[in-house]
Coordinates of C-alpha atoms in Angstrom, one line a residue:
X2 CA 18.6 -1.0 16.9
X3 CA 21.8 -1.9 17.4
X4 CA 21.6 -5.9 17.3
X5 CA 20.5 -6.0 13.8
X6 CA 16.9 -6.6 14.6
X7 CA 14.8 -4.6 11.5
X8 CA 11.8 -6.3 12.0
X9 CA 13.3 -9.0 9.3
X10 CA 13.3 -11.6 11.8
X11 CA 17.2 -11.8 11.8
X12 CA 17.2 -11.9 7.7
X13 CA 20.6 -11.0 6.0
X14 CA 20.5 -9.1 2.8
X15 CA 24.1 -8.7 2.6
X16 CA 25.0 -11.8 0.8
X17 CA 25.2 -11.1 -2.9
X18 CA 23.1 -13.5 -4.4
X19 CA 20.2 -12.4 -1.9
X20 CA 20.6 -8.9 -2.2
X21 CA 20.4 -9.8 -6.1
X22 CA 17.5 -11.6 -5.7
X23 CA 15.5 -9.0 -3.3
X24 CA 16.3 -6.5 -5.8
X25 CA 14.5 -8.8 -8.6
X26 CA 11.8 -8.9 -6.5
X27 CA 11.6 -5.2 -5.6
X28 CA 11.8 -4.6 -9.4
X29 CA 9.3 -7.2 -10.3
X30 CA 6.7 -5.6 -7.8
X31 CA 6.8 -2.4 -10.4
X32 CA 4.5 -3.5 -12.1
X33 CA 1.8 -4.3 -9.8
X34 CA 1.5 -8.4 -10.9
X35 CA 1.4 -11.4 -9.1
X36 CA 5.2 -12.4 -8.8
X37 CA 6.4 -16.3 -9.2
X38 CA 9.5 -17.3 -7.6
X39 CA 10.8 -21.1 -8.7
X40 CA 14.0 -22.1 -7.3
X41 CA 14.6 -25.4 -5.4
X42 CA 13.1 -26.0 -1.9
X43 CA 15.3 -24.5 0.7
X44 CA 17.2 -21.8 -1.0
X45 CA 14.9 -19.1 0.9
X46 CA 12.2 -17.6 -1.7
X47 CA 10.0 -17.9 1.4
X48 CA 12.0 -16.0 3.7
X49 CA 13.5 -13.8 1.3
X50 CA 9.4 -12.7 0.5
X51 CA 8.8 -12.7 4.5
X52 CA 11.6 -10.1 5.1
X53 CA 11.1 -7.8 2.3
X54 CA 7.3 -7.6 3.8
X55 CA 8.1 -7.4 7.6
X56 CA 10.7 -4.3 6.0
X57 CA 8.3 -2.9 3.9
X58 CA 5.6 -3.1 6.8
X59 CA 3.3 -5.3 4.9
X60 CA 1.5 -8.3 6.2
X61 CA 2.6 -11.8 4.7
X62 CA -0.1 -14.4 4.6
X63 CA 1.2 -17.9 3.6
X64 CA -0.8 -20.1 2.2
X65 CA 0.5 -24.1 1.7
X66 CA -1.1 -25.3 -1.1
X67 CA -1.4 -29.0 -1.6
X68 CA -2.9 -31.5 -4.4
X69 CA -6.1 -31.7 -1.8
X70 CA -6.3 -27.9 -1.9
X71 CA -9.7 -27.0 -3.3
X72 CA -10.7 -23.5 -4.4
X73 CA -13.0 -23.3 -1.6
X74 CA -10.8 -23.6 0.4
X75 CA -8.7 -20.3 -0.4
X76 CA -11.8 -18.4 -1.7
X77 CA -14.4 -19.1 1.1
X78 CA -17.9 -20.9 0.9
X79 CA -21.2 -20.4 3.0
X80 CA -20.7 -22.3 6.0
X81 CA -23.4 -23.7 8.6
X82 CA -24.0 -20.7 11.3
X83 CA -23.7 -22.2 14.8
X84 CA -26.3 -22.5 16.8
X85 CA -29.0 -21.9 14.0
X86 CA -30.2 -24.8 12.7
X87 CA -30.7 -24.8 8.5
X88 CA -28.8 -21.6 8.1
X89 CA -25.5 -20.7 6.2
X90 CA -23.3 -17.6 5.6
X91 CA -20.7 -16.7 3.7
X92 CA -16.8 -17.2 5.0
X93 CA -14.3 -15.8 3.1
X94 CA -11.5 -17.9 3.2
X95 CA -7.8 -17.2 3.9
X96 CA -7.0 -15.8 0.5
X97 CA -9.7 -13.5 -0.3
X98 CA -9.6 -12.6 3.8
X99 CA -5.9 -11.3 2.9
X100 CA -6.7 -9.6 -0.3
X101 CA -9.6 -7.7 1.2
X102 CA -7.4 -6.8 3.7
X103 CA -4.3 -5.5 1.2
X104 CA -2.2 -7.8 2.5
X105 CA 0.8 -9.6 1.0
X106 CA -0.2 -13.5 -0.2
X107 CA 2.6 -16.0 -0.9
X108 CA 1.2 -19.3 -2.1
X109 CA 3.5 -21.9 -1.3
X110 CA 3.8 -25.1 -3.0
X111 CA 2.2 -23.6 -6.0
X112 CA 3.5 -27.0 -8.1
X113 CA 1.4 -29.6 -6.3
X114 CA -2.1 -27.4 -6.8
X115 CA -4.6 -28.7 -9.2
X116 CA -5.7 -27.6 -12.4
X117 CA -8.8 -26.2 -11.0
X118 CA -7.0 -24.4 -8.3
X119 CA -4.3 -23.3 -10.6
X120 CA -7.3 -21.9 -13.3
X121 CA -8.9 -19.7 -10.5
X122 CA -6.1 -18.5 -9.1
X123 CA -5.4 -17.6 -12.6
X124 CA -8.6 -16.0 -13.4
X125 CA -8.2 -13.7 -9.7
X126 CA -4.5 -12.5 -10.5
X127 CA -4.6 -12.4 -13.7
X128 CA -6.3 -8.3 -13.7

């Protein structure tokens, strides 16, 4: 409409070095890989990966990985079933909920993950 809104949540990507950027991130999505942005904190590879996917109609799921982050935790485990004594089920956890689901995952704070973390993340993205 006419006050800007494109469902980008107010996102410019008329600045240069943005509009660089989103086009390096269109490109890099060619080839059907997981994508790694690094830059330092605050220069907007979050946002920047939020607006292309509100655009695009895709679903963002954000993730905030941290040095406590187990694999568990982003895979799923079975989990007590309430109300039924002794008896568990499997849970998928928030990313393989959002891959089932097709929708875009950006896992923030990729740096302070652990090895483990980092090798099965590896091991799922990596085909």
């Amino acid at each position: 409409g006419d006050d800007g809104d494109d469902g980008s949540h107010g996102f410019s990507f008329t600045a240069p070095t943005t509009a660089r950027n989103a086009y390096r991130v269109m490109r890099a999505m060619k080839v059907g890989k997981a994508i790694l942005l690094e830059g330092s904190p605050g220069v907007g590879k979050t946002s920047l990966v939020t607006a292309i996917g509100a655009l695009s109609g895709h679903t963002v799921v954000r993730i905030n990985l941290s040095e406590q982050t187990d694999i568990m935790d982003l895979f799923g485990s079975d989990l007590p079933v309430e109300g039924r004594a002794g008896e568990f089920a499997w849970r998928d956890g928030p990313l393989l909920q959002a891959l089932r689901m097709g929708h875009w995952v950006l896992l923030d704070e990729l740096n302070l993950a652990s090895q483990s973390v980092l090798e099965g993340l590896n091991a799922c993205l990596d085909h």
